[in-house]
XYZ file of C-alpha atoms in Angstrom:
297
model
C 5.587 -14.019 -2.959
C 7.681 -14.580 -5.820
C 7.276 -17.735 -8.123
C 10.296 -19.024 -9.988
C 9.358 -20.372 -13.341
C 10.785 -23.446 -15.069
C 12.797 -23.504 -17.962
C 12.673 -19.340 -17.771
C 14.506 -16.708 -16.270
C 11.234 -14.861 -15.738
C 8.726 -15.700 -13.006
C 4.816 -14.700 -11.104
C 4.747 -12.494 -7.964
C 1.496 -12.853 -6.072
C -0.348 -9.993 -4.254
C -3.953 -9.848 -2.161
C -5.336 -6.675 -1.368
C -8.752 -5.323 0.330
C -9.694 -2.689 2.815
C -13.542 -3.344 4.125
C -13.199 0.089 6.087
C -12.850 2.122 2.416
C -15.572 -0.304 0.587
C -17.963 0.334 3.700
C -17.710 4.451 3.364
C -18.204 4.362 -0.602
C -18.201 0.986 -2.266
C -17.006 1.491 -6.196
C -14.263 3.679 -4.844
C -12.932 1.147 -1.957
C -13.009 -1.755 -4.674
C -11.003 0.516 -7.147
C -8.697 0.931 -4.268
C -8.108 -2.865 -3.369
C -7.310 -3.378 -7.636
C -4.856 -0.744 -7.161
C -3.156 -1.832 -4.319
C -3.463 -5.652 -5.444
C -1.450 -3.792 -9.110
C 0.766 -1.429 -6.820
C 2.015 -4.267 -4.837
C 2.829 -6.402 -8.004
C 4.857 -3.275 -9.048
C 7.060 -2.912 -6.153
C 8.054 -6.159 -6.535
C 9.103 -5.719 -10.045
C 6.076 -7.449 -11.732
C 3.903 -6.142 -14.112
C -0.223 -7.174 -13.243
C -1.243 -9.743 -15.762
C -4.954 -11.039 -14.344
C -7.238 -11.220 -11.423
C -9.646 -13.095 -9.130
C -12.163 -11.625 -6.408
C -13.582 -13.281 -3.265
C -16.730 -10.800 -2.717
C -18.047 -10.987 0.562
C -20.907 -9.118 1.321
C -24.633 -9.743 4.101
C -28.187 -10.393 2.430
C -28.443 -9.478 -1.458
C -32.385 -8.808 -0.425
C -31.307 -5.948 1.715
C -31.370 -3.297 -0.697
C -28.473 -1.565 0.648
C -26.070 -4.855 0.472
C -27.290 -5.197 -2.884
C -26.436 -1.568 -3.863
C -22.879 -2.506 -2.385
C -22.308 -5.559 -4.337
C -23.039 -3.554 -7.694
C -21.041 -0.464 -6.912
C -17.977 -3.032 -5.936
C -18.269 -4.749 -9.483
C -18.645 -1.425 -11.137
C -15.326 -0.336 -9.273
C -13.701 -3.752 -9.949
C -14.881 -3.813 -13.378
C -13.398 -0.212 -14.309
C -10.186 -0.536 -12.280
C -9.064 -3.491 -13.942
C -10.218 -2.373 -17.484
C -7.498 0.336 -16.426
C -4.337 -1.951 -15.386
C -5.427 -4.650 -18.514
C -6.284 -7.543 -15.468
C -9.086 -9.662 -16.635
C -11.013 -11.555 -13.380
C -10.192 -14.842 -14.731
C -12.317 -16.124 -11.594
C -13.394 -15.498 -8.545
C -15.924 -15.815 -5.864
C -19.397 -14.557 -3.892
C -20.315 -14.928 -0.375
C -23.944 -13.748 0.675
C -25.621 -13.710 3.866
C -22.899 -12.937 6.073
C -24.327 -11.438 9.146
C -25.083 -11.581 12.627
C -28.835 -10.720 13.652
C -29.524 -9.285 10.622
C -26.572 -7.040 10.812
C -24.325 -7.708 7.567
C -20.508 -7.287 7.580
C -18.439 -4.619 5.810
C -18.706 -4.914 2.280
C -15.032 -6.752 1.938
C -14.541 -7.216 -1.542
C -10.251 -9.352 -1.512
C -8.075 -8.915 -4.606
C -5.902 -11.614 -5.898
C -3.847 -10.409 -8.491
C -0.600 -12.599 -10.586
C 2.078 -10.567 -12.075
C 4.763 -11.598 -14.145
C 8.603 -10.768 -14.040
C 10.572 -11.001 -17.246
C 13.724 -11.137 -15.224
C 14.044 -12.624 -11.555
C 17.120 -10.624 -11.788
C 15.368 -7.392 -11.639
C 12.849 -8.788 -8.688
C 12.895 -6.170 -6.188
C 12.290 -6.788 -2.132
C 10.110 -4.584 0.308
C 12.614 -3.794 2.834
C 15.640 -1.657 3.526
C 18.289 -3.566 1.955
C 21.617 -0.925 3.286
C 22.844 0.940 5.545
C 22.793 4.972 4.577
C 20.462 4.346 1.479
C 18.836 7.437 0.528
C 14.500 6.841 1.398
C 12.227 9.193 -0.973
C 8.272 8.665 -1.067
C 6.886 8.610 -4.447
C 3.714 10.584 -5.048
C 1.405 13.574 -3.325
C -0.051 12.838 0.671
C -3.391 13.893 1.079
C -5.711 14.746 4.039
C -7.162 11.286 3.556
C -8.179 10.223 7.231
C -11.342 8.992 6.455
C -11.589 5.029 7.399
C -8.051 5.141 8.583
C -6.849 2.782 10.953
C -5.296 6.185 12.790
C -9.007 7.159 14.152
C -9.860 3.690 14.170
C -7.185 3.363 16.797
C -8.208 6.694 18.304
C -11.696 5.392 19.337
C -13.690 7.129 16.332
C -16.198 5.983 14.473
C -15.967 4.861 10.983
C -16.665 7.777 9.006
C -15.536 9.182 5.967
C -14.982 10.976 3.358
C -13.380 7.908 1.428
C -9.889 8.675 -0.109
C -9.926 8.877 -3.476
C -7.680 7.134 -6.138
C -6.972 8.698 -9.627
C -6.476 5.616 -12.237
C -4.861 7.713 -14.076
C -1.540 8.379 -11.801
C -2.033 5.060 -10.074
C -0.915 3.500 -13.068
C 1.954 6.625 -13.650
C 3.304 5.759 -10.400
C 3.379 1.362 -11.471
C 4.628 2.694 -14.987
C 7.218 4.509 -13.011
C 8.297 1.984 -10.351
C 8.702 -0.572 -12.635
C 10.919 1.774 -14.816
C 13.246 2.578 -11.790
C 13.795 -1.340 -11.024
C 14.445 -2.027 -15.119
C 17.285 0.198 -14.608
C 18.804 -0.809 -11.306
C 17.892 2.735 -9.499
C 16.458 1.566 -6.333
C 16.689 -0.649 -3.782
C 13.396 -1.884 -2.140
C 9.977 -0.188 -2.813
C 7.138 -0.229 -0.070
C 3.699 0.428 -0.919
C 1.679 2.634 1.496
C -1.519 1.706 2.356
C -3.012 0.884 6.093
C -1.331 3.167 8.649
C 0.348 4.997 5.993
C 3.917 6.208 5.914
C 4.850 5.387 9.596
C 3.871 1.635 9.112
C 5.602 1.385 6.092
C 8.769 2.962 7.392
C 8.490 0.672 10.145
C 7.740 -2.445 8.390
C 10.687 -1.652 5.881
C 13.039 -1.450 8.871
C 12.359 -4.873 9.917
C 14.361 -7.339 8.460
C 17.740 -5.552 8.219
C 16.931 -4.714 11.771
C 17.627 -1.390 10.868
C 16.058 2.230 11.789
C 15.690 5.450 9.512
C 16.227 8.882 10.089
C 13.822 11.272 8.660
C 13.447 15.079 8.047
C 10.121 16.004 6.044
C 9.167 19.603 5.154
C 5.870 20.043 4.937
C 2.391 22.035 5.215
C 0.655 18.875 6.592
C -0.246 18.325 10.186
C 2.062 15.976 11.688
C -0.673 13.442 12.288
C -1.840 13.326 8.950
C 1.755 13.095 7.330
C 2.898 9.957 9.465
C -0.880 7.784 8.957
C -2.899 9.478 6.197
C -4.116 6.542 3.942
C -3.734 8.157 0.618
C -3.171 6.337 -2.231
C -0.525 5.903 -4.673
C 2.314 6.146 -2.593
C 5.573 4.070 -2.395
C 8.716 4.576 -0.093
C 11.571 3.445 -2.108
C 15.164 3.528 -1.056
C 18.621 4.119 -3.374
C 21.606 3.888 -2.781
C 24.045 7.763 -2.895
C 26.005 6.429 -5.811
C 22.877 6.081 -8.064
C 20.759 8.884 -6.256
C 21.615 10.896 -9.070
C 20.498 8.619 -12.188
C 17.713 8.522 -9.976
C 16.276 12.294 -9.318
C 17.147 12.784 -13.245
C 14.626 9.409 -13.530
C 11.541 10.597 -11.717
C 12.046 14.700 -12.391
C 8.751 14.966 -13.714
C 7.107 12.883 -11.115
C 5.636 14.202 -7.534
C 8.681 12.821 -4.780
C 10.040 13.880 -1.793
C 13.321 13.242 -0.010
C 12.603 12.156 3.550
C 15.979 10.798 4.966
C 18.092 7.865 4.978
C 18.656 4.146 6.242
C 20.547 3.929 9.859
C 20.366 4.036 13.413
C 18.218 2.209 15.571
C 14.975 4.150 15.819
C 12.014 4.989 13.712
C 12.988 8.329 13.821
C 10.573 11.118 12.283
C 10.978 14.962 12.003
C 8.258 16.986 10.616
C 9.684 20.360 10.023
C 12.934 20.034 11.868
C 10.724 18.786 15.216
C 10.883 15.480 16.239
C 7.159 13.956 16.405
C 8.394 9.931 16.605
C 11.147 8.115 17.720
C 10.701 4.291 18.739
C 13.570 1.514 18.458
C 12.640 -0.633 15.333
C 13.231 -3.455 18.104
C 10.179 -2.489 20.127
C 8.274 -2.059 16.900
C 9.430 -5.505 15.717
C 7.772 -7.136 19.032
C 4.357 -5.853 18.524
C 4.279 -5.961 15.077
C 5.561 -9.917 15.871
C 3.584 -10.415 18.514
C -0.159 -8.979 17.513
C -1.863 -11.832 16.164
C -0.766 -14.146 19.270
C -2.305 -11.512 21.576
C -5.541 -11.928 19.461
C -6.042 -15.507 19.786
C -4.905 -15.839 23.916
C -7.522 -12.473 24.089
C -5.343 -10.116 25.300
């Protein structure tokens, strides 16, 4: 959400972020991961990440192991926002959440405030034009572990964890923020659960539009459409400043996957067609899911 300030042309975008699933597999990593996506999402918006509050939610501190959890997740807080220059200016802790002695996930939540200087330069999340170029920003990974791909598959949560590098996490805000300074893109999606398919989809939604795709790559298909690796954006542009663009992010890992138009989720791996689903059908489950939950469908 964005925030419009008084008196100013400037104003706060709002982000919360956490993934239990990555904190359960290895806990200072997963919390790093929720700071980053809590920062990332700030960026794609146009904001730059200013501070931070927690809401730490974790079973019995006199279980060893839950106690082991809640220090790695501070640890992994504590040096991710060190990083991005975020100070926890509050927060929370919840202990003793558990069922018959079983204890949740570890589910350390994110709240992070960014500011914009300009609401001019405010960016949106979702395919804004018809034909716009679409290019992911950053490297996909083999990063299945905790992904909501086996999840939905029937396997167990198991890892390894995916790994974020603070280092290029930061590159890629530093980078995004750069490109919507300079009026070079349109919308910017961050990729997190479900990877690039759900954020394809979800860009898709609000222009009602679909996307054509053609990706070349050594990946299986599987893992290019739903790895969770981090430190990924889709962004869009428009042909006319595609250009200004590539020159813009030539020293940064990208790759072209297609354009805005149509009305499927269309995506080719390799010149071979591995999904194609009308953004409308997509649009009723996505619409749809948390009704079904409640009536217990």
């Amino acid at each position: 959400a964005v925030l419009r300030l008084k008196q100013s042309t400037g104003g706060l975008a709002v982000s919360v972020d956490g993934n239990c699933r990555f904190s359960y597999l290895e806990p200072r990593m997963g919390a790093m991961m929720a700071v980053s996506e809590a920062c990332r999402n700030l960026a794609c918006s146009g904001a730059r990440p200013i501070g931070a509050t927690n809401c730490l939610n974790f079973g019995s501190p006199e279980n060893p192991e839950v106690m082991w959890q809640f220090i790695e997740t501070v640890e992994g807080i504590a040096e991710a926002c060190r990083k991005f220059g975020t100070p926890i200016t509050g927060g929370n802790v919840s202990f003793y959440n558990e069922t018959n002695r079983t204890p949740i996930l570890p589910t350390p939540v994110m709240g992070m405030v960014g500011k914009i200087d300009d609401l001019e330069h405010r960016l949106q999340s979702h395919f804004t034009h018809q034909g716009d170029q679409i290019y992911l920003l950053g490297e996909t990974r083999e990063d299945m572990g905790g992904s909501i791909y086996l999840e939905q598959l029937g396997f167990p949560l198991h890892g390894p964890c995916p790994t974020v590098d603070l280092e290029q996490e930061k590159a890629l805000q530093d980078q995004l923020l750069e490109l919507i300074q300079r009026d070079l893109i349109e919308s910017a999606h961050d990729l997190s659960e479900g990877g690039l398919a759900f954020a394809l989809a979800e860009s898709c939604f609000l222009l009602n539009c679909g996307v054509r795709t053609d990706v070349s790559t050594h990946l299986r298909p599987d893992y290019l459409c739903f790895s969770e690796s981090p430190s990924r954006v889709v962004v869009s542009v428009t042909k006319q400043r595609e250009p200004d663009f590539l020159e813009s992010i030539a020293r940064f890992p990208a790759t072209k996957l297609g354009e805005v138009g149509g009305e499927n989720l269309a995506i080719s791996i390799n010149s071979k067609i591995v999904v194609s689903v009308s953004i409308e059908e997509l649009f009723g489950i996505w619409d749809q899911a948390l009704d079904e939950v409640f009536s217990g469908a």
